[in-house]
CSV table of C-alpha atoms and ligand atoms in Angstrom, one decimal:
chain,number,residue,atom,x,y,z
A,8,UNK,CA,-18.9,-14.2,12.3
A,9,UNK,CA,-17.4,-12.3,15.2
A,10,UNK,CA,-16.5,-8.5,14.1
A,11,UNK,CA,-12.5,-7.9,14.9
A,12,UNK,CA,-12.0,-5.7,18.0
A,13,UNK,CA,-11.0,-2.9,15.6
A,14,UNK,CA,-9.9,-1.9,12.2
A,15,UNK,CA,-7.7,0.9,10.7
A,16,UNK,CA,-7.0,2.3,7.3
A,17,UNK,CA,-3.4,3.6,6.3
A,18,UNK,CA,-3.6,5.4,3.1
A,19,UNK,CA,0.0,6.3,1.6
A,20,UNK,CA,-0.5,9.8,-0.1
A,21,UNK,CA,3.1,10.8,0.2
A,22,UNK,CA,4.6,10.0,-3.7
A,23,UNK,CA,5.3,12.9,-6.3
A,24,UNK,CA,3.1,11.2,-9.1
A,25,UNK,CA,6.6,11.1,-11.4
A,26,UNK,CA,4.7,8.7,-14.2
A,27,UNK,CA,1.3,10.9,-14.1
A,28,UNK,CA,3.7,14.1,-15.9
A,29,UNK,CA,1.6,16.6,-14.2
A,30,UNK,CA,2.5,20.1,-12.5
A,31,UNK,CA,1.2,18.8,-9.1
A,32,UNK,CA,1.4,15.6,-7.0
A,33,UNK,CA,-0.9,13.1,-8.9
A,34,UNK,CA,-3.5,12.3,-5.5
A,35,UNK,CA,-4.2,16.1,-6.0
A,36,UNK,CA,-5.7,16.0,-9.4
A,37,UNK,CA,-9.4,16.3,-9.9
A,38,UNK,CA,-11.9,14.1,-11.1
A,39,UNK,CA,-15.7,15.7,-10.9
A,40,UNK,CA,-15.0,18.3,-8.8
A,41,UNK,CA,-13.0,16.3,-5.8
A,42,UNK,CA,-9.3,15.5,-6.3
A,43,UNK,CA,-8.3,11.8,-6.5
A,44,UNK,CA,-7.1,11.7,-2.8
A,45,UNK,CA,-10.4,13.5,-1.1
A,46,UNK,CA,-12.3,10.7,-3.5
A,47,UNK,CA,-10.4,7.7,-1.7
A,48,UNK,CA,-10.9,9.2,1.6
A,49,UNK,CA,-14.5,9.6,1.8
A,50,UNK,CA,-14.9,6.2,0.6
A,51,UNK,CA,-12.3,5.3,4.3
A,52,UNK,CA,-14.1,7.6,5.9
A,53,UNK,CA,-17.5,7.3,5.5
A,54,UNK,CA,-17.2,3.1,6.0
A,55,UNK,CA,-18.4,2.9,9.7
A,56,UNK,CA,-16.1,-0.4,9.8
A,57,UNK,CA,-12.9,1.6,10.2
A,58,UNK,CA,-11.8,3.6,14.0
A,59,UNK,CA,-9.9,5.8,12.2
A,60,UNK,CA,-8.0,6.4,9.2
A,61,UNK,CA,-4.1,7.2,8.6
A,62,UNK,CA,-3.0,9.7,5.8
A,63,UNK,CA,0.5,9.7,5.1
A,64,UNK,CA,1.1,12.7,3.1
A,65,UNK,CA,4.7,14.9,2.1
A,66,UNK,CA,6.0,17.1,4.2
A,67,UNK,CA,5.0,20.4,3.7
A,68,UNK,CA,2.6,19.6,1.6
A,69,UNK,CA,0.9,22.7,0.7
A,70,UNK,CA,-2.1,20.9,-0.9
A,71,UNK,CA,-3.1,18.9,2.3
A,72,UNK,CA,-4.2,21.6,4.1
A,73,UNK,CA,-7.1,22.9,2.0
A,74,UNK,CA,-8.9,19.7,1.8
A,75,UNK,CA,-11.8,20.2,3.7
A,76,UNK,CA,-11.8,16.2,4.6
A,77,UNK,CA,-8.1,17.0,6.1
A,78,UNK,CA,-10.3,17.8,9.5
A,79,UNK,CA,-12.4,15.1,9.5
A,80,UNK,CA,-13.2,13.5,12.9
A,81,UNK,CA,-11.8,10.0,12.1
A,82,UNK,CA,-8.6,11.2,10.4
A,83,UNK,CA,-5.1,11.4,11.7
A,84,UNK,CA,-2.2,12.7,9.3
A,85,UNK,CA,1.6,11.5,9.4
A,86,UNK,CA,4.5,12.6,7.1
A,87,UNK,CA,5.3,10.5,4.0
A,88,UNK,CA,8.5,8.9,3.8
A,89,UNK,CA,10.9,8.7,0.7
A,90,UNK,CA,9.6,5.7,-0.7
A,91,UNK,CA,5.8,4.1,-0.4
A,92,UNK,CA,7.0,1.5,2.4
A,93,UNK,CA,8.8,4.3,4.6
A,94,UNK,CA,5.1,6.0,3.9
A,95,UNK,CA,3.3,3.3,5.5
A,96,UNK,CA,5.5,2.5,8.1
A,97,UNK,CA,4.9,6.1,9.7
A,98,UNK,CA,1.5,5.3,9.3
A,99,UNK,CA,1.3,2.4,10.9
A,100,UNK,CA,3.8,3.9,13.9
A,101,UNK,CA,1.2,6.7,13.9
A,102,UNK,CA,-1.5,4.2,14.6
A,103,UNK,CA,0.5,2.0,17.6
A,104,UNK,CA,-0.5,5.4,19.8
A,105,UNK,CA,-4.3,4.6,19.4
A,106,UNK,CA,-4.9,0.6,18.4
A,107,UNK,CA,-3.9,-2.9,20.3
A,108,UNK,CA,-1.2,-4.8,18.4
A,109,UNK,CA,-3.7,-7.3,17.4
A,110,UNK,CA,-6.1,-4.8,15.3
A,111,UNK,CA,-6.2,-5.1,11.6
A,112,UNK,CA,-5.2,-2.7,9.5
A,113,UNK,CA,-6.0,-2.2,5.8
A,114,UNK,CA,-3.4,-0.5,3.5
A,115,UNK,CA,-4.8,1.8,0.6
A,116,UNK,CA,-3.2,3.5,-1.8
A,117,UNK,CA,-4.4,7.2,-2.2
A,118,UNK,CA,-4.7,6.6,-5.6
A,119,UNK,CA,-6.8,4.2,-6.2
A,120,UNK,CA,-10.4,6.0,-5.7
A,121,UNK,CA,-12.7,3.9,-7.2
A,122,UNK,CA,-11.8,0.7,-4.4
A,123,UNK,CA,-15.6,-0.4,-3.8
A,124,UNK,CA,-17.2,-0.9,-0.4
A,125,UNK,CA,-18.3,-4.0,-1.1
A,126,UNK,CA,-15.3,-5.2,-2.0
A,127,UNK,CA,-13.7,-4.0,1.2
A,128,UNK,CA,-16.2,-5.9,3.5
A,129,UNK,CA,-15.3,-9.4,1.0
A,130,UNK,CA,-11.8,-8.8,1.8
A,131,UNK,CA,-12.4,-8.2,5.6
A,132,UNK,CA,-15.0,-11.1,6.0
A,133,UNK,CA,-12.7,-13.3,4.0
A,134,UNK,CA,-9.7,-12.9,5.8
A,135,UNK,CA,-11.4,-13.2,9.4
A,136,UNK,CA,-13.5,-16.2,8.1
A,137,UNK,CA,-10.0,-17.8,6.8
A,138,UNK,CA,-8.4,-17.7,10.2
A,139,UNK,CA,-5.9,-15.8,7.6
A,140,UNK,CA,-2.8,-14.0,8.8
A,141,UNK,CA,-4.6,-11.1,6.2
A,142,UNK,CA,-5.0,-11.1,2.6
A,143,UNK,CA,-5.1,-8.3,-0.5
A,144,UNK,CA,-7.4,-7.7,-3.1
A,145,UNK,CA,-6.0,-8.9,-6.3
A,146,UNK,CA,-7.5,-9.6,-9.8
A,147,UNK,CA,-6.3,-12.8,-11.7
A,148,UNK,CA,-4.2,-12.5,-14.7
A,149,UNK,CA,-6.4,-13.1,-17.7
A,150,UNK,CA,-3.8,-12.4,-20.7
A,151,UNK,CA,-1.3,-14.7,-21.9
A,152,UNK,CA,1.9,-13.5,-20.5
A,153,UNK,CA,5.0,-12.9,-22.5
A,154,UNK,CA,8.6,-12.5,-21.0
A,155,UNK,CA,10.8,-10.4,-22.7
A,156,UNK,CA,14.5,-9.0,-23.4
A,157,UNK,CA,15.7,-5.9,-23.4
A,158,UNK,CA,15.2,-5.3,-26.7
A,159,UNK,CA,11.6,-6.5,-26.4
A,160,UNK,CA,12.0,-9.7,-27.9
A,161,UNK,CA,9.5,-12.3,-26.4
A,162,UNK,CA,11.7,-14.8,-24.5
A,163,UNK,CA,9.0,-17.0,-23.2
A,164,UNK,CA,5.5,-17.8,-22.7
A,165,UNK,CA,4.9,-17.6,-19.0
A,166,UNK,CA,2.4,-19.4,-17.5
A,167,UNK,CA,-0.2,-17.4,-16.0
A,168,UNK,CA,-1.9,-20.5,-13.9
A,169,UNK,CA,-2.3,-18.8,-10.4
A,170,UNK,CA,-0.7,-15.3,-11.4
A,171,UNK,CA,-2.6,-12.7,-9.7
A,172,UNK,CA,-2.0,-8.6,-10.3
A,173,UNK,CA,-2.0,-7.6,-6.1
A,174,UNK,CA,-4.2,-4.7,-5.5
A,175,UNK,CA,-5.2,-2.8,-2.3
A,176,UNK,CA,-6.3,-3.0,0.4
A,177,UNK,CA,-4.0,-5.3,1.8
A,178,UNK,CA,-4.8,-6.1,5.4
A,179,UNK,CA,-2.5,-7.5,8.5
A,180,UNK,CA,-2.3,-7.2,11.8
A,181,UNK,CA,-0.7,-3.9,13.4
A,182,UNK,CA,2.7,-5.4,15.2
A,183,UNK,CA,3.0,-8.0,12.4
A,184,UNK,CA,2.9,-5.8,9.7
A,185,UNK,CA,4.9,-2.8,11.3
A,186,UNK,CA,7.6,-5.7,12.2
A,187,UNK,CA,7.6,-7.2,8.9
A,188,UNK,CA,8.1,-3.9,7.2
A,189,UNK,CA,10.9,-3.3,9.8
A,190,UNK,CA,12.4,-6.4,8.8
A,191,UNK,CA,12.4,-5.8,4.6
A,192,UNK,CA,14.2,-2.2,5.7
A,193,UNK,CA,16.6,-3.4,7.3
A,194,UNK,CA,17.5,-5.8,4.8
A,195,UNK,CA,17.7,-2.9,2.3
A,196,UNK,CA,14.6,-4.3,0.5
A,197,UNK,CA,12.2,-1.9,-0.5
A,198,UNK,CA,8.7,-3.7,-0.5
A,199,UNK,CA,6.3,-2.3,-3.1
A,200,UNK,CA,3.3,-4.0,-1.5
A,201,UNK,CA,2.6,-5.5,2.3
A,202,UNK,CA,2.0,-8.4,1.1
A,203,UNK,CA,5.8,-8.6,0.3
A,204,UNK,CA,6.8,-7.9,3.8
A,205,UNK,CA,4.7,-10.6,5.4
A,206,UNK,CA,6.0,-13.1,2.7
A,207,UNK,CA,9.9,-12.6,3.5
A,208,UNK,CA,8.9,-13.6,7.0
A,209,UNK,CA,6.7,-16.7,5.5
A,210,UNK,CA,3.6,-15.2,6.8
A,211,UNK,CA,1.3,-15.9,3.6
A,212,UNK,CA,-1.3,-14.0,2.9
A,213,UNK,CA,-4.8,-14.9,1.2
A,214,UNK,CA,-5.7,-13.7,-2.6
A,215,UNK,CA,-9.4,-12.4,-2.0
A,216,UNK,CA,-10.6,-11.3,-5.9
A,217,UNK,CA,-11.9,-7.7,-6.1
A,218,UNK,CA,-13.2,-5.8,-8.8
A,219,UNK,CA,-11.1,-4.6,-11.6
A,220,UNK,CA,-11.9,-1.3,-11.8
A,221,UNK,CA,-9.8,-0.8,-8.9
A,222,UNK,CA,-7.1,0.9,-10.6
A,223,UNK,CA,-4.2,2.3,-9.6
A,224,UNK,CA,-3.9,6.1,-11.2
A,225,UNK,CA,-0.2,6.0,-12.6
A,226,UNK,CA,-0.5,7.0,-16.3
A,227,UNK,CA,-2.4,10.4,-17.7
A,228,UNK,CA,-4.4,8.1,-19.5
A,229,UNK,CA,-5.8,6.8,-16.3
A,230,UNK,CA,-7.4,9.4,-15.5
A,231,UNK,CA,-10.1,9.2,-17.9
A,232,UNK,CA,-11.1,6.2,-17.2
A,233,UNK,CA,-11.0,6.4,-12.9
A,234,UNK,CA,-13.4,9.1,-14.3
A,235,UNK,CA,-15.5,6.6,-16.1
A,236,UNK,CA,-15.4,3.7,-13.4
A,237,UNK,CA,-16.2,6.5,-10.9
A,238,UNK,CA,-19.3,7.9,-13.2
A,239,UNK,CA,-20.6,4.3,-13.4
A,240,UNK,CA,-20.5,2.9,-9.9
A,241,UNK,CA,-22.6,6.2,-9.1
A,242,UNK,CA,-25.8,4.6,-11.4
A,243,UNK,CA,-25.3,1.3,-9.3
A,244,UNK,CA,-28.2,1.3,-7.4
B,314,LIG,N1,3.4,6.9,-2.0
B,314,LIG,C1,3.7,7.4,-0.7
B,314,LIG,N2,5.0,7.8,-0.4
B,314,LIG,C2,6.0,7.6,-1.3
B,314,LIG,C3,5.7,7.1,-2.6
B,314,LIG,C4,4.4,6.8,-2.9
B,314,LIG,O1,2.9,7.5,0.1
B,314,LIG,N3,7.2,8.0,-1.0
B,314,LIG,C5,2.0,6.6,-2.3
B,314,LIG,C6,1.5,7.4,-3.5
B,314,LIG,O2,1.0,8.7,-3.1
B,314,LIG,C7,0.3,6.5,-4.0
B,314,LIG,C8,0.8,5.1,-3.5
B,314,LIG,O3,1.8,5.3,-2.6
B,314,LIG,O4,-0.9,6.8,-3.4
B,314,LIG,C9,1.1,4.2,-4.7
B,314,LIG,O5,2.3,4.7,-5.3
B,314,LIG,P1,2.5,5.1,-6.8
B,314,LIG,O6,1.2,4.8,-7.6
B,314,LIG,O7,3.8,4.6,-7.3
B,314,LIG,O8,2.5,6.7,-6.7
B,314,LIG,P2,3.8,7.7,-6.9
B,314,LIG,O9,5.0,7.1,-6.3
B,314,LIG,O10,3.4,9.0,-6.5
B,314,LIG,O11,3.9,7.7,-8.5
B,314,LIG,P3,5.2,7.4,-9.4
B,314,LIG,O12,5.8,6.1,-9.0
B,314,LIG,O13,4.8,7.5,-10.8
B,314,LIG,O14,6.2,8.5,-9.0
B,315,LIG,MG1,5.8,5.2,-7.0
């Protein structure tokens, strides 16, 4: 299978970690001696796949700076925007200075540190091998899934034949992406995924399964069990 020219990494560090309840931003707490943020990055950085690697991080962010990984050859920083989307957008404007419109970019968020390697190279070599216009890790829904009302009362049983909980990385082309995001903004609609941009232009993208321990940190008790999943994949051989 031909390799693409080349391939990026954006990684949106910018939120304030509002559901995490912590003093500081939730990409800066540690796990085994590394904070959540310098445990996603080495993973990006270390994966001779990628050119280089975005951060998107707050401005004035007074955490940033004394990461040691901050001055890593491969990274580039931008500054965060006010909402995830805005985040990667800078990211990917960041990247226009150094990549051709046609290189592919993956999309991960900060804080998700236990992403796999392997499962980054299934989603890259699935995409490319699909003739896809890119593609997201996802994990299927397994539960049965309720609907409910604001009070909580179930409304319905919803079928859960091909629902899918979207993960990242999400991968797309430079210009395509950057133009679809473009697009949801100025229609006022705040994408919480890539995927979501590319759709609103009909630009479909392809479900490639990962590994559910990808979590996304968003709840204390995450944290605990990114520890665990992080503990594990180290005895992988
Ligand atoms: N993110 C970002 N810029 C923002 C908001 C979020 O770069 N303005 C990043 C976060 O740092 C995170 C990723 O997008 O790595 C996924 O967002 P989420 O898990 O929602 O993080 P927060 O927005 O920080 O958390 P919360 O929604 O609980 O406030
Ligand atoms: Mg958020």
């Amino acid at each position: 299978m031909p390799e693409p020219v080349n391939i990026w990494a954006v990684i949106p560090a910018a939120g304030i970690g509002s559901r995490m309840e912590a003093e500081i931003p939730k990409q800066y707490l540690k796990i085994q001696h590394k904070c959540i943020l310098e445990h996603t990055l080495e993973r990006f950085c270390h994966y001779s796949r990628f050119s280089g690697v975005v951060v998107a991080v707050a401005e004035d962010d007074p955490y940033w700076p004394t990461l040691s990984v901050s001055s890593h050859e491969k990274l580039m920083q931008c500054t965060g925007g006010e909402q995830r989307c805005h985040s990667v957008l800078n990211g990917l404007r960041c990247l226009e200075a150094v990549a051709a419109k046609d290189d592919w970019v993956l999309v991960h968020d900060a804080a998700r540190p236990c992403v796999r390697i392997e499962d980054i190279d299934i989603l890259i070599d699935s995409v490319v091998s699909a003739g896809a216009v890119g593609g997201l890790l996802a994990v299927p829904v397994r539960d049965t899934m309720k609907r409910g009302d604001n009070a909580n009362i179930v409304t319905t049983t919803v079928d859960r034949t091909g629902l899918w909980h979207a993960l990242t990385p999400q991968m797309f082309r430079l210009s395509e992406l950057m133009e679809a995001i473009d697009a949801a903004l100025q229609q006022e609609l705040f994408v919480t995924d890539e995927a979501q941009a590319m759709e609103q232009r009909k630009m479909l993208p392809l479900l490639v399964e990962g590994h559910p321990d990808n979590i996304k940190i968003t709840h204390p008790r995450d944290l605990s069990l990114a520890e665990l999943f992080l503990a594990l994949q180290e005895k992988i051989p």
